[in-house]
mmCIF file of C-alpha atoms in Angstrom:
data_model
loop_
_atom_site.group_PDB
_atom_site.id
_atom_site.type_symbol
_atom_site.label_atom_id
_atom_site.label_comp_id
_atom_site.label_asym_id
_atom_site.label_seq_id
_atom_site.Cartn_x
_atom_site.Cartn_y
_atom_site.Cartn_z
ATOM 1 C CA MET L 1112 -46.783 10.255 -1.949
ATOM 2 C CA SER L 1113 -44.359 12.605 -3.717
ATOM 3 C CA GLU L 1114 -45.223 15.354 -1.232
ATOM 4 C CA ALA L 1115 -44.443 13.036 1.674
ATOM 5 C CA VAL L 1116 -41.098 12.092 0.120
ATOM 6 C CA SER L 1117 -40.323 15.769 -0.434
ATOM 7 C CA ARG L 1118 -41.025 16.552 3.198
ATOM 8 C CA TYR L 1119 -38.905 13.615 4.302
ATOM 9 C CA ARG L 1120 -35.969 14.820 2.238
ATOM 10 C CA ASP L 1121 -36.328 18.391 3.468
ATOM 11 C CA PRO L 1122 -37.620 18.230 7.060
ATOM 12 C CA ALA L 1123 -36.752 21.879 7.636
ATOM 13 C CA GLY L 1124 -39.182 23.054 4.966
ATOM 14 C CA GLU L 1125 -38.847 24.401 1.443
ATOM 15 C CA SER L 1126 -36.422 27.164 2.420
ATOM 16 C CA PRO L 1127 -32.733 26.142 2.535
ATOM 17 C CA THR L 1128 -32.093 28.609 5.372
ATOM 18 C CA TRP L 1129 -32.154 25.975 8.090
ATOM 19 C CA ARG L 1130 -29.872 23.667 6.165
ATOM 20 C CA VAL L 1131 -27.358 26.446 5.643
ATOM 21 C CA LEU L 1132 -27.593 27.411 9.303
ATOM 22 C CA LEU L 1133 -27.062 23.848 10.499
ATOM 23 C CA THR L 1134 -24.112 23.468 8.139
ATOM 24 C CA LEU L 1135 -22.537 26.648 9.478
ATOM 25 C CA VAL L 1136 -23.065 25.458 13.056
ATOM 26 C CA ALA L 1137 -21.388 22.126 12.246
ATOM 27 C CA VAL L 1138 -18.452 23.833 10.529
ATOM 28 C CA ALA L 1139 -18.066 26.291 13.424
ATOM 29 C CA PHE L 1140 -18.139 23.440 15.926
ATOM 30 C CA LEU L 1141 -15.432 21.541 14.037
ATOM 31 C CA ALA L 1142 -13.355 24.701 13.726
ATOM 32 C CA ILE L 1143 -13.507 25.359 17.470
ATOM 33 C CA VAL L 1144 -13.094 21.786 18.680
ATOM 34 C CA VAL L 1145 -10.685 20.360 16.076
ATOM 35 C CA ILE L 1146 -9.068 22.879 13.739
ATOM 36 C CA LEU L 1147 -8.355 25.714 16.186
ATOM 37 C CA PRO L 1148 -6.626 23.480 18.789
ATOM 38 C CA LEU L 1149 -4.535 21.928 16.032
ATOM 39 C CA ILE L 1150 -3.448 25.336 14.773
ATOM 40 C CA THR L 1151 -2.686 26.386 18.353
ATOM 41 C CA VAL L 1152 -0.397 23.391 18.868
ATOM 42 C CA PHE L 1153 1.753 24.256 15.858
ATOM 43 C CA TYR L 1154 1.663 27.999 16.602
ATOM 44 C CA GLU L 1155 2.858 27.527 20.186
ATOM 45 C CA ALA L 1156 5.492 25.035 19.086
ATOM 46 C CA PHE L 1157 7.092 27.522 16.667
ATOM 47 C CA ARG L 1158 6.361 30.713 18.594
ATOM 48 C CA LYS L 1159 9.933 30.936 19.893
ATOM 49 C CA GLY L 1160 11.422 30.033 16.550
ATOM 50 C CA ALA L 1161 12.578 26.921 14.773
ATOM 51 C CA ASP L 1162 15.705 26.633 16.934
ATOM 52 C CA ALA L 1163 13.677 26.263 20.122
ATOM 53 C CA PHE L 1164 11.408 23.787 18.333
ATOM 54 C CA PHE L 1165 14.226 21.465 17.292
ATOM 55 C CA GLU L 1166 16.063 21.844 20.608
ATOM 56 C CA ALA L 1167 13.095 20.190 22.316
ATOM 57 C CA PHE L 1168 13.809 16.975 20.399
ATOM 58 C CA GLN L 1169 17.494 16.968 21.360
ATOM 59 C CA GLU L 1170 16.824 16.600 25.080
ATOM 60 C CA PRO L 1171 17.683 13.105 26.386
ATOM 61 C CA ASP L 1172 14.328 12.822 28.160
ATOM 62 C CA ALA L 1173 12.442 13.686 24.977
ATOM 63 C CA ILE L 1174 14.430 11.152 22.964
ATOM 64 C CA ALA L 1175 13.768 8.516 25.630
ATOM 65 C CA ALA L 1176 10.033 9.334 25.630
ATOM 66 C CA ILE L 1177 9.796 9.066 21.845
ATOM 67 C CA ARG L 1178 11.746 5.803 21.863
ATOM 68 C CA LEU L 1179 9.554 4.337 24.612
ATOM 69 C CA THR L 1180 6.349 5.361 22.806
ATOM 70 C CA LEU L 1181 7.501 3.696 19.591
ATOM 71 C CA THR L 1182 8.582 0.590 21.512
ATOM 72 C CA VAL L 1183 5.260 0.260 23.303
ATOM 73 C CA ALA L 1184 3.328 0.707 20.054
ATOM 74 C CA ALA L 1185 5.600 -1.792 18.274
ATOM 75 C CA ILE L 1186 4.741 -4.390 20.930
ATOM 76 C CA ALA L 1187 1.095 -3.570 21.655
ATOM 77 C CA VAL L 1188 -0.164 -3.238 18.070
ATOM 78 C CA PRO L 1189 1.101 -6.661 16.857
ATOM 79 C CA LEU L 1190 -0.313 -8.300 19.991
ATOM 80 C CA ASN L 1191 -3.673 -6.675 19.329
ATOM 81 C CA LEU L 1192 -3.383 -7.659 15.677
ATOM 82 C CA VAL L 1193 -3.005 -11.342 16.561
ATOM 83 C CA PHE L 1194 -5.737 -11.209 19.189
ATOM 84 C CA GLY L 1195 -8.116 -9.176 17.024
ATOM 85 C CA VAL L 1196 -7.836 -11.463 14.008
ATOM 86 C CA ALA L 1197 -8.149 -14.621 16.124
ATOM 87 C CA ALA L 1198 -11.114 -13.300 18.090
ATOM 88 C CA ALA L 1199 -12.915 -12.024 15.001
ATOM 89 C CA TRP L 1200 -12.333 -15.283 13.143
ATOM 90 C CA ALA L 1201 -13.647 -17.349 16.041
ATOM 91 C CA ILE L 1202 -16.684 -15.155 16.685
ATOM 92 C CA ALA L 1203 -17.706 -14.596 13.072
ATOM 93 C CA LYS L 1204 -16.980 -18.007 11.572
ATOM 94 C CA PHE L 1205 -17.786 -20.452 14.391
ATOM 95 C CA ASP L 1206 -20.546 -21.143 16.900
ATOM 96 C CA PHE L 1207 -19.528 -22.015 20.437
ATOM 97 C CA ARG L 1208 -20.622 -21.518 24.006
ATOM 98 C CA GLY L 1209 -19.626 -18.213 25.520
ATOM 99 C CA LYS L 1210 -19.505 -16.293 22.223
ATOM 100 C CA THR L 1211 -21.677 -13.482 23.603
ATOM 101 C CA PHE L 1212 -19.546 -13.321 26.735
ATOM 102 C CA LEU L 1213 -16.381 -13.057 24.626
ATOM 103 C CA VAL L 1214 -17.869 -10.162 22.648
ATOM 104 C CA THR L 1215 -18.749 -8.459 25.931
ATOM 105 C CA LEU L 1216 -15.162 -8.847 27.154
ATOM 106 C CA ILE L 1217 -13.859 -7.312 23.928
ATOM 107 C CA ASP L 1218 -16.094 -4.290 24.484
ATOM 108 C CA LEU L 1219 -15.032 -3.944 28.128
ATOM 109 C CA PRO L 1220 -12.264 -1.335 27.595
ATOM 110 C CA PHE L 1221 -14.806 0.940 25.898
ATOM 111 C CA SER L 1222 -16.857 1.099 29.121
ATOM 112 C CA ILE L 1223 -14.021 1.348 31.655
ATOM 113 C CA SER L 1224 -11.988 4.474 32.299
ATOM 114 C CA PRO L 1225 -8.334 4.046 31.265
ATOM 115 C CA VAL L 1226 -7.324 5.252 34.725
ATOM 116 C CA ILE L 1227 -9.285 2.407 36.290
ATOM 117 C CA SER L 1228 -7.694 -0.132 33.970
ATOM 118 C CA GLY L 1229 -4.253 1.134 34.946
ATOM 119 C CA LEU L 1230 -5.174 0.955 38.617
ATOM 120 C CA VAL L 1231 -6.243 -2.676 38.161
ATOM 121 C CA TYR L 1232 -2.724 -3.571 37.033
ATOM 122 C CA VAL L 1233 -1.275 -1.743 40.025
ATOM 123 C CA LEU L 1234 -3.524 -3.790 42.320
ATOM 124 C CA LEU L 1235 -2.501 -6.996 40.546
ATOM 125 C CA PHE L 1236 1.246 -6.465 40.187
ATOM 126 C CA GLY L 1237 2.091 -3.609 42.574
ATOM 127 C CA ALA L 1238 4.286 -3.825 45.652
ATOM 128 C CA GLN L 1239 1.246 -4.296 47.930
ATOM 129 C CA SER L 1240 -0.320 -7.031 45.805
ATOM 130 C CA TYR L 1241 0.077 -10.782 46.116
ATOM 131 C CA LEU L 1242 1.821 -11.265 42.779
ATOM 132 C CA GLY L 1243 4.087 -8.223 42.953
ATOM 133 C CA PRO L 1244 6.563 -9.483 45.609
ATOM 134 C CA ILE L 1245 6.685 -12.925 43.980
ATOM 135 C CA LEU L 1246 7.550 -11.467 40.593
ATOM 136 C CA LYS L 1247 10.054 -9.066 42.129
ATOM 137 C CA SER L 1248 11.821 -11.944 43.862
ATOM 138 C CA GLN L 1249 12.293 -13.485 40.408
ATOM 139 C CA GLY L 1250 13.689 -10.242 39.023
ATOM 140 C CA ILE L 1251 10.511 -9.402 37.105
ATOM 141 C CA GLN L 1252 9.109 -5.891 37.442
ATOM 142 C CA ILE L 1253 5.738 -5.096 35.905
ATOM 143 C CA ILE L 1254 4.620 -1.828 37.444
ATOM 144 C CA PHE L 1255 6.787 1.256 36.829
ATOM 145 C CA ALA L 1256 8.485 -0.565 33.963
ATOM 146 C CA LEU L 1257 7.991 -1.369 30.282
ATOM 147 C CA PRO L 1258 5.860 -4.525 30.829
ATOM 148 C CA GLY L 1259 3.256 -2.588 32.820
ATOM 149 C CA ILE L 1260 3.049 0.149 30.201
ATOM 150 C CA VAL L 1261 2.634 -2.441 27.447
ATOM 151 C CA LEU L 1262 -0.072 -4.306 29.398
ATOM 152 C CA ALA L 1263 -2.021 -1.119 30.062
ATOM 153 C CA THR L 1264 -1.728 -0.056 26.425
ATOM 154 C CA VAL L 1265 -2.791 -3.466 25.134
ATOM 155 C CA PHE L 1266 -5.837 -3.441 27.400
ATOM 156 C CA VAL L 1267 -7.176 -0.068 26.284
ATOM 157 C CA THR L 1268 -6.516 -0.724 22.578
ATOM 158 C CA PHE L 1269 -7.378 -4.370 21.988
ATOM 159 C CA PRO L 1270 -11.035 -3.773 20.953
ATOM 160 C CA PHE L 1271 -10.120 -1.669 17.915
ATOM 161 C CA ILE L 1272 -8.948 -4.366 15.504
ATOM 162 C CA ALA L 1273 -11.399 -7.029 16.669
ATOM 163 C CA ARG L 1274 -14.337 -4.637 16.465
ATOM 164 C CA GLU L 1275 -13.429 -3.653 12.902
ATOM 165 C CA LEU L 1276 -13.154 -7.260 11.742
ATOM 166 C CA ILE L 1277 -16.070 -8.992 13.492
ATOM 167 C CA PRO L 1278 -18.909 -7.259 11.567
ATOM 168 C CA LEU L 1279 -16.949 -7.474 8.320
ATOM 169 C CA MET L 1280 -16.427 -11.226 8.658
ATOM 170 C CA GLN L 1281 -20.057 -11.706 9.683
ATOM 171 C CA GLU L 1282 -21.164 -9.731 6.625
ATOM 172 C CA GLN L 1283 -19.059 -11.938 4.348
ATOM 173 C CA GLY L 1284 -20.397 -15.149 5.843
ATOM 174 C CA THR L 1285 -18.734 -18.552 5.562
ATOM 175 C CA GLY L 1286 -19.421 -19.331 1.894
ATOM 176 C CA ASP L 1287 -15.867 -18.750 0.675
ATOM 177 C CA GLU L 1288 -14.394 -20.805 3.506
ATOM 178 C CA GLU L 1289 -16.798 -23.688 2.899
ATOM 179 C CA ALA L 1290 -15.931 -23.669 -0.800
ATOM 180 C CA ALA L 1291 -12.203 -23.773 -0.021
ATOM 181 C CA LEU L 1292 -12.651 -26.622 2.445
ATOM 182 C CA SER L 1293 -14.733 -28.580 -0.054
ATOM 183 C CA LEU L 1294 -11.887 -28.270 -2.563
ATOM 184 C CA GLY L 1295 -9.457 -29.850 -0.097
ATOM 185 C CA ALA L 1296 -7.886 -26.849 1.618
ATOM 186 C CA THR L 1297 -6.874 -27.195 5.250
ATOM 187 C CA GLY L 1298 -8.092 -24.882 7.983
ATOM 188 C CA TRP L 1299 -4.883 -22.830 7.993
ATOM 189 C CA GLN L 1300 -4.802 -22.636 4.197
ATOM 190 C CA THR L 1301 -8.391 -21.409 4.229
ATOM 191 C CA PHE L 1302 -7.520 -18.764 6.782
ATOM 192 C CA TRP L 1303 -4.359 -17.500 5.057
ATOM 193 C CA TYR L 1304 -5.570 -17.581 1.458
ATOM 194 C CA VAL L 1305 -9.302 -16.920 1.807
ATOM 195 C CA THR L 1306 -10.348 -15.306 5.086
ATOM 196 C CA LEU L 1307 -7.404 -12.959 5.617
ATOM 197 C CA PRO L 1308 -7.286 -11.508 2.068
ATOM 198 C CA ASN L 1309 -11.023 -10.817 2.260
ATOM 199 C CA VAL L 1310 -10.584 -8.561 5.302
ATOM 200 C CA LYS L 1311 -7.178 -7.020 4.551
ATOM 201 C CA TRP L 1312 -8.430 -3.432 4.156
ATOM 202 C CA GLY L 1313 -10.634 -3.574 7.213
ATOM 203 C CA LEU L 1314 -7.662 -5.033 9.087
ATOM 204 C CA LEU L 1315 -5.407 -2.184 7.987
ATOM 205 C CA TYR L 1316 -8.096 0.293 9.024
ATOM 206 C CA GLY L 1317 -8.219 -1.243 12.506
ATOM 207 C CA VAL L 1318 -4.424 -1.281 12.814
ATOM 208 C CA LEU L 1319 -4.275 2.448 12.016
ATOM 209 C CA LEU L 1320 -6.790 3.273 14.748
ATOM 210 C CA CYS L 1321 -5.101 0.936 17.221
ATOM 211 C CA ASN L 1322 -1.662 2.440 16.584
ATOM 212 C CA ALA L 1323 -2.931 6.005 16.974
ATOM 213 C CA ARG L 1324 -4.592 5.179 20.292
ATOM 214 C CA ALA L 1325 -1.553 3.239 21.532
ATOM 215 C CA MET L 1326 0.798 6.166 20.928
ATOM 216 C CA GLY L 1327 -1.590 8.705 22.409
ATOM 217 C CA GLU L 1328 -2.741 6.752 25.470
ATOM 218 C CA PHE L 1329 -2.373 8.768 28.659
ATOM 219 C CA GLY L 1330 -4.649 7.672 31.516
ATOM 220 C CA ALA L 1331 -3.742 3.996 31.931
ATOM 221 C CA VAL L 1332 -0.057 4.577 31.187
ATOM 222 C CA SER L 1333 0.086 7.438 33.666
ATOM 223 C CA VAL L 1334 -1.020 5.131 36.474
ATOM 224 C CA VAL L 1335 1.392 2.264 35.799
ATOM 225 C CA SER L 1336 4.440 4.212 34.605
ATOM 226 C CA GLY L 1337 5.501 5.981 37.805
ATOM 227 C CA HIS L 1338 6.563 9.031 35.745
ATOM 228 C CA VAL L 1339 10.257 8.168 35.897
ATOM 229 C CA ARG L 1340 11.896 10.676 33.576
ATOM 230 C CA GLY L 1341 13.981 9.105 30.888
ATOM 231 C CA LEU L 1342 12.745 5.603 31.741
ATOM 232 C CA THR L 1343 8.961 5.224 31.918
ATOM 233 C CA GLU L 1344 7.728 8.430 30.291
ATOM 234 C CA THR L 1345 5.896 8.133 26.996
ATOM 235 C CA MET L 1346 5.327 11.182 24.817
ATOM 236 C CA PRO L 1347 1.952 12.130 26.363
ATOM 237 C CA LEU L 1348 3.435 11.913 29.875
ATOM 238 C CA HIS L 1349 6.500 13.886 28.835
ATOM 239 C CA ILE L 1350 4.280 16.590 27.352
ATOM 240 C CA GLU L 1351 2.360 16.851 30.611
ATOM 241 C CA ILE L 1352 5.532 17.249 32.679
ATOM 242 C CA LEU L 1353 6.970 19.871 30.338
ATOM 243 C CA TYR L 1354 3.709 21.804 30.456
ATOM 244 C CA ASN L 1355 3.564 21.621 34.263
ATOM 245 C CA GLU L 1356 7.119 22.987 34.342
ATOM 246 C CA TYR L 1357 5.963 25.948 32.194
ATOM 247 C CA ASN L 1358 8.213 24.806 29.364
ATOM 248 C CA PHE L 1359 5.449 25.474 26.880
ATOM 249 C CA ALA L 1360 7.575 25.624 23.726
ATOM 250 C CA ALA L 1361 9.049 22.181 24.331
ATOM 251 C CA ALA L 1362 5.688 20.734 25.378
ATOM 252 C CA PHE L 1363 3.969 21.909 22.223
ATOM 253 C CA ALA L 1364 6.941 20.848 20.102
ATOM 254 C CA ILE L 1365 6.616 17.252 21.312
ATOM 255 C CA ALA L 1366 2.840 17.540 20.934
ATOM 256 C CA THR L 1367 3.284 18.252 17.231
ATOM 257 C CA LEU L 1368 4.492 14.664 16.789
ATOM 258 C CA LEU L 1369 1.232 13.313 18.166
ATOM 259 C CA ALA L 1370 -0.684 15.861 16.083
ATOM 260 C CA LEU L 1371 1.159 14.759 12.958
ATOM 261 C CA LEU L 1372 0.397 11.151 13.858
ATOM 262 C CA ALA L 1373 -3.281 12.056 14.065
ATOM 263 C CA LEU L 1374 -3.136 13.825 10.694
ATOM 264 C CA VAL L 1375 -1.345 10.924 9.024
ATOM 265 C CA THR L 1376 -3.840 8.477 10.511
ATOM 266 C CA LEU L 1377 -6.712 10.637 9.297
ATOM 267 C CA ALA L 1378 -5.214 10.890 5.812
ATOM 268 C CA LEU L 1379 -4.673 7.144 5.526
ATOM 269 C CA LYS L 1380 -8.126 6.487 6.952
ATOM 270 C CA THR L 1381 -9.667 8.819 4.369
ATOM 271 C CA LEU L 1382 -7.774 7.178 1.518
ATOM 272 C CA LEU L 1383 -8.943 3.754 2.629
ATOM 273 C CA GLU L 1384 -12.531 4.926 2.893
ATOM 274 C CA LEU L 1385 -12.405 6.525 -0.561
ATOM 275 C CA ARG L 1386 -10.908 3.492 -2.256
ATOM 276 C CA TYR L 1387 -12.453 0.673 -0.234
ATOM 277 C CA GLY L 1388 -15.457 2.447 1.252
ATOM 278 C CA ASP L 1389 -17.991 -0.355 0.840
ATOM 279 C CA GLU L 1390 -15.852 -3.001 2.502
ATOM 280 C CA ILE L 1391 -14.812 -0.741 5.371
ATOM 281 C CA ALA L 1392 -18.361 0.513 5.869
ATOM 282 C CA ALA L 1393 -19.495 -3.060 6.346
ATOM 283 C CA GLY L 1394 -16.803 -3.487 8.967
ATOM 284 C CA ARG L 1395 -17.988 -0.477 10.924
ATOM 285 C CA LYS L 1396 -21.552 -1.727 11.488
ATOM 286 C CA HIS L 1397 -21.275 -2.355 15.210
#
């Protein structure tokens, strides 16, 4: 029995050579795929000096792109927060017809290309659609405007919060809620003072991931934005245009903001996992 356990723990044999080799391969892979591109972004951004780096952020188009990205994230993330909490609460705490179908709909953006999701909104609200001319006659523009960008961003990011909370709430069960209700608490009081505090760290974890994806979304936004400089360009779109214009220093300078966002998200994610690892791990079982 002990020999079998020993073999299970060390499938490569008694020699640690294979383990060392696999570790080196993993480290090399991460260095090539993650660390080296990150270093390249910052190197290219500062290659022409700090003056060129900061000049990239003084351009009106860059300022407009940063402002639009923050605006879209400020709208999309709270919408996904409300939807994610409501959907997770309903799915994990109640039984109703269509629950499996609702879970499938939540997972839908994971299986559809962002470009396709953006194209769907163009077909629904574009100039050649049925709804587009009606909305335009009322002074409402969806495509090539802020509402279309927000809709596309919400669609590609709404699974993140819900999918972090559903397994966590299912793991916790309904015991705490039933106890609160038996003591006379209302449904809303049970939600605010029992359910929500129990999932607060998993919720924050989901919000971090949702915000990072919202700010970095490219495919869906590219389809619905129209690439109008200074109006409908988010940071990823602005980076693409600068790069296509061979303005590499400015492109990589703006890219450092998204890279810093990724690093901050990773740091916060790591801190959450270190401090509340058990609770978050339960929320990631999906």
